[in-house]
Amino acid sequence: MNSAALITLALGTLACTQAELATRVGVSPSQITKWKKGEHMSLDMEGKIRALANIGDMDPTFVALAGSVEAAKKWGELIRYLADVAESSSETGYNTDPLNDEFGLLCWNVFYVLDEIGVEIPKIFPDSLDVDFDNVPEDFHETIESNHVASLIQKIFDSFVNVYGFYAAYIVDLLHDDELDVWDDAGDNISSGLMSLAATKISIEDGAYFAGKFVNFSYKIRDEYKDWLNIVKERAYRSGAPLRAELLDLVFGDEEDLREEAERQSLGFNDARLHPDVYMNELLQGMRVIHQVLPVIMKKLGIDDFNLDKSALSAD
């Protein structure tokens, strides 16, 4: 929870000073200043200030980016609708759990990504998107496509479904493998940043509304994921854990290719497959063993002089 955003919202809602807010919640004005700078806030105090700001259980950063509580509620309804559309059309064979928003983080996550790539959120919710989601108009899909923010959210969700499918098929079990012990070093970041990674897979043409921050954002996210996934690969090689796909495909692979790979795994087509890197690792380990054992065997057999006939190794 962003304590700074919550304090800012409370001050704006109440139209009061920091000293007046401090009096209302029973703390010193200096404590309000600390919270406004990001200091941790207790759950009890958070509940009091949430009630004063009238934001319910909505994330304060999401409300701040939306421009108002009312706009945030409407964006929230649209985001959940678009998430349902993306999840229902998924072909990966895996449930896209974050789109079900069990922990109430979806709206914040989407607006965080939009903010990072430079999208300006209109402070007044567009009238064309303000519909009854229990009775959606037949042409609402065209309405979404005509609004650059809504269409970008839909594109990010469509990409996210495929990215998450590959993650669920080939990576999540590795992150939770106690023998690899990668969660603290990489796993938490890999899991929590998938929406950002999905956004990097939208084409540059689609990124025309990203206000110039999309390219730098993409480089940053991909570099981070490359480092995190290489940690997982290194630990997997050391422990002999099987990799059934090239993990870096999550970063550099096309979203449709990720969908196909996830679907194949969900249908059992790739159950017996091991990524070539695993074979190479096993071969290298076997060669190291032979390198140590062979001299001992030759000594026991009394072989002092041995010349390798390289012509016998030819495929011809």
Tab-separated table of C-alpha atoms in Angstrom:
chain	number	residue	atom	x	y	z
A	1	MET	CA	0.000	0.000	0.000
A	2	ASN	CA	1.305	3.448	-0.985
A	3	SER	CA	0.991	5.565	2.172
A	4	ALA	CA	1.996	8.732	0.303
A	5	ALA	CA	-0.815	8.324	-2.223
A	6	LEU	CA	-3.313	7.569	0.540
A	7	ILE	CA	-2.396	10.721	2.458
A	8	THR	CA	-2.619	12.830	-0.695
A	9	LEU	CA	-6.066	11.419	-1.456
A	10	ALA	CA	-7.282	12.043	2.096
A	11	LEU	CA	-6.060	15.645	2.024
A	12	GLY	CA	-7.768	16.207	-1.307
A	13	THR	CA	-11.044	14.546	-0.304
A	14	LEU	CA	-11.294	16.426	2.983
A	15	ALA	CA	-9.866	19.676	1.559
A	16	CYS	CA	-7.880	20.068	4.757
A	17	THR	CA	-4.319	20.757	5.850
A	18	GLN	CA	-1.887	18.160	7.139
A	19	ALA	CA	-2.326	19.546	10.652
A	20	GLU	CA	-6.110	19.174	10.405
A	21	LEU	CA	-5.778	15.605	9.104
A	22	ALA	CA	-3.383	14.807	11.952
A	23	THR	CA	-5.974	16.016	14.474
A	24	ARG	CA	-8.723	13.924	12.875
A	25	VAL	CA	-6.724	10.683	13.048
A	26	GLY	CA	-4.990	11.413	16.366
A	27	VAL	CA	-1.345	11.726	15.334
A	28	SER	CA	1.203	14.517	15.136
A	29	PRO	CA	1.551	16.660	11.988
A	30	SER	CA	5.101	15.331	11.655
A	31	GLN	CA	3.724	11.794	11.379
A	32	ILE	CA	1.527	12.885	8.466
A	33	THR	CA	4.663	14.272	6.803
A	34	LYS	CA	6.464	10.940	7.323
A	35	TRP	CA	3.572	9.022	5.766
A	36	LYS	CA	3.507	11.470	2.879
A	37	LYS	CA	7.171	10.604	2.304
A	38	GLY	CA	6.330	6.904	2.157
A	39	GLU	CA	6.825	5.675	5.738
A	40	HIS	CA	4.975	2.459	6.592
A	41	MET	CA	1.479	2.870	8.032
A	42	SER	CA	-0.226	0.420	10.404
A	43	LEU	CA	-3.289	-1.456	9.175
A	44	ASP	CA	-5.447	0.209	11.827
A	45	MET	CA	-4.398	3.698	10.749
A	46	GLU	CA	-4.697	2.751	7.095
A	47	GLY	CA	-8.317	1.751	7.736
A	48	LYS	CA	-9.091	5.097	9.373
A	49	ILE	CA	-7.580	7.143	6.574
A	50	ARG	CA	-9.165	4.971	3.886
A	51	ALA	CA	-12.541	5.720	5.446
A	52	LEU	CA	-11.789	9.456	5.433
A	53	ALA	CA	-10.616	9.302	1.804
A	54	ASN	CA	-13.687	7.231	0.915
A	55	ILE	CA	-11.763	4.786	-1.299
A	56	GLY	CA	-12.938	1.520	0.249
A	57	ASP	CA	-10.500	-1.288	-0.537
A	58	MET	CA	-9.207	0.311	-3.770
A	59	ASP	CA	-5.481	0.866	-4.118
A	60	PRO	CA	-4.696	4.559	-3.453
A	61	THR	CA	-2.159	4.734	-6.302
A	62	PHE	CA	-4.798	3.425	-8.707
A	63	VAL	CA	-7.301	6.016	-7.483
A	64	ALA	CA	-4.724	8.795	-7.792
A	65	LEU	CA	-3.857	7.821	-11.368
A	66	ALA	CA	-7.556	7.520	-12.261
A	67	GLY	CA	-8.163	11.067	-11.018
A	68	SER	CA	-11.032	10.405	-8.625
A	69	VAL	CA	-12.801	7.687	-6.668
A	70	GLU	CA	-15.698	7.697	-9.127
A	71	ALA	CA	-13.403	7.401	-12.154
A	72	ALA	CA	-11.418	4.637	-10.433
A	73	LYS	CA	-14.604	2.628	-9.873
A	74	LYS	CA	-15.512	2.914	-13.560
A	75	TRP	CA	-11.992	2.039	-14.729
A	76	GLY	CA	-12.095	-0.904	-12.328
A	77	GLU	CA	-15.284	-2.248	-13.898
A	78	LEU	CA	-13.825	-1.873	-17.393
A	79	ILE	CA	-10.535	-3.524	-16.414
A	80	ARG	CA	-12.310	-6.508	-14.892
A	81	TYR	CA	-14.499	-6.823	-17.993
A	82	LEU	CA	-11.470	-6.749	-20.314
A	83	ALA	CA	-9.693	-9.266	-18.075
A	84	ASP	CA	-12.672	-11.632	-18.328
A	85	VAL	CA	-12.687	-11.286	-22.122
A	86	ALA	CA	-8.978	-12.079	-22.355
A	87	GLU	CA	-9.204	-15.022	-19.959
A	88	SER	CA	-12.255	-16.514	-21.660
A	89	SER	CA	-10.522	-16.424	-25.057
A	90	SER	CA	-7.281	-17.954	-23.759
A	91	GLU	CA	-5.963	-20.951	-25.695
A	92	THR	CA	-2.911	-21.792	-23.569
A	93	GLY	CA	-4.607	-24.516	-21.553
A	94	TYR	CA	-3.730	-22.750	-18.279
A	95	ASN	CA	-5.825	-20.495	-16.052
A	96	THR	CA	-4.503	-16.927	-16.007
A	97	ASP	CA	-4.893	-16.585	-12.250
A	98	PRO	CA	-3.895	-12.887	-11.870
A	99	LEU	CA	-6.739	-11.860	-14.209
A	100	ASN	CA	-9.167	-13.378	-11.701
A	101	ASP	CA	-7.793	-10.765	-9.266
A	102	GLU	CA	-8.050	-12.844	-6.105
A	103	PHE	CA	-5.819	-10.390	-4.231
A	104	GLY	CA	-7.273	-7.176	-5.656
A	105	LEU	CA	-4.056	-6.098	-7.386
A	106	LEU	CA	-5.151	-6.122	-11.025
A	107	CYS	CA	-6.284	-2.493	-11.375
A	108	TRP	CA	-3.174	-1.156	-9.688
A	109	ASN	CA	-0.941	-3.426	-11.778
A	110	VAL	CA	-2.498	-2.292	-15.069
A	111	PHE	CA	-2.334	1.419	-14.244
A	112	TYR	CA	1.221	1.042	-12.956
A	113	VAL	CA	2.273	-0.426	-16.317
A	114	LEU	CA	0.410	2.265	-18.269
A	115	ASP	CA	2.073	4.956	-16.184
A	116	GLU	CA	5.517	3.378	-16.691
A	117	ILE	CA	5.149	3.347	-20.467
A	118	GLY	CA	3.927	6.926	-20.507
A	119	VAL	CA	0.184	6.610	-21.080
A	120	GLU	CA	-1.845	9.623	-19.987
A	121	ILE	CA	-5.000	8.496	-18.193
A	122	PRO	CA	-7.886	10.908	-18.817
A	123	LYS	CA	-9.008	12.404	-15.507
A	124	ILE	CA	-12.639	12.116	-16.588
A	125	PHE	CA	-13.778	8.613	-17.465
A	126	PRO	CA	-14.824	8.486	-21.170
A	127	ASP	CA	-18.602	8.484	-21.631
A	128	SER	CA	-18.361	5.952	-24.464
A	129	LEU	CA	-16.876	3.368	-22.072
A	130	ASP	CA	-19.413	3.995	-19.308
A	131	VAL	CA	-21.775	1.076	-19.945
A	132	ASP	CA	-23.754	-1.466	-17.958
A	133	PHE	CA	-21.403	-4.458	-17.885
A	134	ASP	CA	-24.303	-6.771	-17.163
A	135	ASN	CA	-25.736	-5.774	-20.531
A	136	VAL	CA	-22.803	-4.846	-22.778
A	137	PRO	CA	-23.732	-3.277	-26.163
A	138	GLU	CA	-23.069	-5.452	-29.212
A	139	ASP	CA	-20.693	-2.902	-30.715
A	140	PHE	CA	-18.695	-2.402	-27.502
A	141	HIS	CA	-15.667	-4.149	-28.996
A	142	GLU	CA	-15.461	-1.413	-31.639
A	143	THR	CA	-15.821	1.196	-28.899
A	144	ILE	CA	-12.867	-0.299	-27.026
A	145	GLU	CA	-10.734	-0.292	-30.176
A	146	SER	CA	-11.512	3.379	-30.751
A	147	ASN	CA	-10.260	4.386	-27.278
A	148	HIS	CA	-6.458	4.245	-27.040
A	149	VAL	CA	-6.312	3.522	-23.285
A	150	ALA	CA	-8.948	0.779	-23.346
A	151	SER	CA	-7.475	-0.816	-26.488
A	152	LEU	CA	-4.002	-0.833	-24.937
A	153	ILE	CA	-5.317	-2.516	-21.811
A	154	GLN	CA	-6.961	-5.164	-23.987
A	155	LYS	CA	-3.737	-5.715	-25.959
A	156	ILE	CA	-1.731	-6.021	-22.745
A	157	PHE	CA	-4.220	-8.555	-21.352
A	158	ASP	CA	-4.178	-10.595	-24.580
A	159	SER	CA	-0.376	-10.668	-24.409
A	160	PHE	CA	-0.433	-11.406	-20.685
A	161	VAL	CA	-2.587	-14.516	-21.174
A	162	ASN	CA	0.071	-16.024	-23.437
A	163	VAL	CA	3.025	-14.905	-21.316
A	164	TYR	CA	1.409	-16.305	-18.181
A	165	GLY	CA	0.597	-19.580	-19.955
A	166	PHE	CA	4.269	-20.143	-20.791
A	167	TYR	CA	5.235	-19.143	-17.243
A	168	ALA	CA	2.728	-21.598	-15.754
A	169	ALA	CA	3.820	-24.391	-18.110
A	170	TYR	CA	7.587	-24.176	-17.778
A	171	ILE	CA	8.740	-21.811	-15.027
A	172	VAL	CA	6.502	-21.611	-11.970
A	173	ASP	CA	7.437	-25.072	-10.652
A	174	LEU	CA	11.132	-24.193	-10.852
A	175	LEU	CA	10.559	-21.038	-8.808
A	176	HIS	CA	8.936	-23.064	-6.037
A	177	ASP	CA	11.516	-25.869	-6.090
A	178	ASP	CA	13.173	-25.824	-2.657
A	179	GLU	CA	16.348	-27.398	-4.028
A	180	LEU	CA	16.854	-24.555	-6.509
A	181	ASP	CA	16.190	-21.892	-3.838
A	182	VAL	CA	15.592	-19.115	-6.369
A	183	TRP	CA	12.487	-17.405	-4.995
A	184	ASP	CA	14.219	-14.675	-2.982
A	185	ASP	CA	16.856	-14.039	-5.657
A	186	ALA	CA	14.604	-14.017	-8.708
A	187	GLY	CA	11.293	-15.823	-8.286
A	188	ASP	CA	9.300	-13.059	-6.610
A	189	ASN	CA	10.375	-10.547	-9.271
A	190	ILE	CA	9.615	-12.942	-12.122
A	191	SER	CA	6.148	-13.653	-10.766
A	192	SER	CA	5.144	-10.077	-9.933
A	193	GLY	CA	6.448	-8.415	-13.111
A	194	LEU	CA	4.695	-10.508	-15.751
A	195	MET	CA	2.216	-7.755	-16.661
A	196	SER	CA	5.115	-5.436	-17.435
A	197	LEU	CA	6.804	-8.138	-19.510
A	198	ALA	CA	3.560	-8.741	-21.424
A	199	ALA	CA	3.407	-5.036	-22.281
A	200	THR	CA	6.855	-5.202	-23.912
A	201	LYS	CA	5.492	-7.660	-26.481
A	202	ILE	CA	3.044	-5.171	-27.963
A	203	SER	CA	4.287	-3.971	-31.336
A	204	ILE	CA	5.844	-0.532	-31.753
A	205	GLU	CA	2.927	0.482	-33.963
A	206	ASP	CA	0.580	-0.253	-31.077
A	207	GLY	CA	2.930	1.699	-28.845
A	208	ALA	CA	2.363	5.005	-30.601
A	209	TYR	CA	0.344	6.201	-27.608
A	210	PHE	CA	3.052	5.347	-25.081
A	211	ALA	CA	4.396	8.910	-25.071
A	212	GLY	CA	7.968	7.938	-25.870
A	213	LYS	CA	8.681	5.834	-22.773
A	214	PHE	CA	7.836	2.455	-24.268
A	215	VAL	CA	11.231	1.656	-25.793
A	216	ASN	CA	13.238	2.444	-22.649
A	217	PHE	CA	10.665	0.597	-20.556
A	218	SER	CA	10.989	-2.494	-22.780
A	219	TYR	CA	14.786	-2.541	-22.612
A	220	LYS	CA	14.698	-2.234	-18.829
A	221	ILE	CA	12.123	-4.993	-18.283
A	222	ARG	CA	13.781	-7.416	-20.709
A	223	ASP	CA	17.220	-6.884	-19.173
A	224	GLU	CA	15.819	-7.543	-15.707
A	225	TYR	CA	14.036	-10.702	-16.809
A	226	LYS	CA	17.108	-11.970	-18.628
A	227	ASP	CA	19.129	-11.662	-15.404
A	228	TRP	CA	16.421	-13.279	-13.260
A	229	LEU	CA	15.840	-16.207	-15.621
A	230	ASN	CA	19.565	-16.845	-15.991
A	231	ILE	CA	19.691	-17.275	-12.215
A	232	VAL	CA	16.969	-19.927	-12.493
A	233	LYS	CA	18.759	-21.660	-15.385
A	234	GLU	CA	22.082	-21.722	-13.545
A	235	ARG	CA	20.518	-23.196	-10.393
A	236	ALA	CA	18.624	-25.755	-12.504
A	237	TYR	CA	21.813	-26.893	-14.247
A	238	ARG	CA	23.644	-27.233	-10.941
A	239	SER	CA	20.893	-29.317	-9.380
A	240	GLY	CA	20.084	-31.314	-12.513
A	241	ALA	CA	16.493	-30.070	-12.619
A	242	PRO	CA	15.019	-30.706	-16.095
A	243	LEU	CA	14.168	-27.726	-18.309
A	244	ARG	CA	11.479	-28.472	-20.876
A	245	ALA	CA	11.898	-25.200	-22.774
A	246	GLU	CA	14.349	-22.351	-23.204
A	247	LEU	CA	13.334	-20.097	-20.316
A	248	LEU	CA	14.575	-16.961	-22.061
A	249	ASP	CA	11.841	-17.469	-24.662
A	250	LEU	CA	9.622	-15.848	-22.035
A	251	VAL	CA	11.593	-12.638	-22.634
A	252	PHE	CA	12.411	-12.739	-26.322
A	253	GLY	CA	9.742	-15.036	-27.737
A	254	ASP	CA	6.724	-13.819	-29.657
A	255	GLU	CA	3.542	-14.014	-27.606
A	256	GLU	CA	1.907	-16.369	-30.127
A	257	ASP	CA	4.892	-18.702	-29.938
A	258	LEU	CA	4.564	-18.669	-26.151
A	259	ARG	CA	0.887	-19.548	-26.482
A	260	GLU	CA	1.678	-22.505	-28.747
A	261	GLU	CA	4.416	-23.776	-26.419
A	262	ALA	CA	2.103	-23.525	-23.402
A	263	GLU	CA	-0.727	-25.250	-25.250
A	264	ARG	CA	1.540	-28.120	-26.299
A	265	GLN	CA	2.652	-28.610	-22.718
A	266	SER	CA	-0.921	-28.487	-21.391
A	267	LEU	CA	-1.910	-31.207	-23.882
A	268	GLY	CA	1.025	-33.396	-22.875
A	269	PHE	CA	2.877	-33.167	-26.174
A	270	ASN	CA	6.077	-31.930	-24.522
A	271	ASP	CA	6.036	-34.137	-21.410
A	272	ALA	CA	9.029	-36.193	-22.514
A	273	ARG	CA	10.972	-33.279	-23.953
A	274	LEU	CA	14.077	-31.850	-22.329
A	275	HIS	CA	15.667	-28.654	-23.479
A	276	PRO	CA	19.000	-29.263	-25.303
A	277	ASP	CA	20.844	-27.266	-22.659
A	278	VAL	CA	20.022	-29.999	-20.161
A	279	TYR	CA	21.459	-32.676	-22.453
A	280	MET	CA	24.593	-30.584	-22.915
A	281	ASN	CA	24.941	-30.188	-19.176
A	282	GLU	CA	24.609	-33.946	-18.683
A	283	LEU	CA	27.130	-34.617	-21.461
A	284	LEU	CA	29.635	-32.229	-19.907
A	285	GLN	CA	29.215	-33.871	-16.516
A	286	GLY	CA	29.689	-37.304	-18.100
A	287	MET	CA	32.814	-36.163	-19.934
A	288	ARG	CA	34.290	-34.816	-16.699
A	289	VAL	CA	33.679	-38.182	-15.033
A	290	ILE	CA	35.316	-40.044	-17.946
A	291	HIS	CA	38.265	-37.648	-17.832
A	292	GLN	CA	38.863	-38.602	-14.185
A	293	VAL	CA	38.121	-42.330	-14.411
A	294	LEU	CA	39.747	-43.271	-17.738
A	295	PRO	CA	43.378	-42.708	-16.628
A	296	VAL	CA	42.792	-44.991	-13.650
A	297	ILE	CA	41.321	-47.718	-15.881
A	298	MET	CA	44.210	-47.450	-18.362
A	299	LYS	CA	46.738	-47.689	-15.533
A	300	LYS	CA	45.090	-50.833	-14.158
A	301	LEU	CA	45.124	-52.363	-17.654
A	302	GLY	CA	48.775	-51.505	-18.098
A	303	ILE	CA	48.158	-49.225	-21.068
A	304	ASP	CA	50.944	-46.660	-21.062
A	305	ASP	CA	50.770	-45.491	-24.650
A	306	PHE	CA	47.506	-44.712	-26.461
A	307	ASN	CA	46.972	-42.895	-29.752
A	308	LEU	CA	43.461	-41.860	-30.789
A	309	ASP	CA	42.520	-42.814	-34.364
A	310	LYS	CA	40.499	-39.722	-35.302
A	311	SER	CA	39.535	-41.194	-38.686
A	312	ALA	CA	37.360	-43.723	-36.855
A	313	LEU	CA	35.277	-40.826	-35.455
A	314	SER	CA	34.166	-39.633	-38.887
A	315	ALA	CA	30.480	-39.964	-39.725
A	316	ASP	CA	31.513	-41.300	-43.137
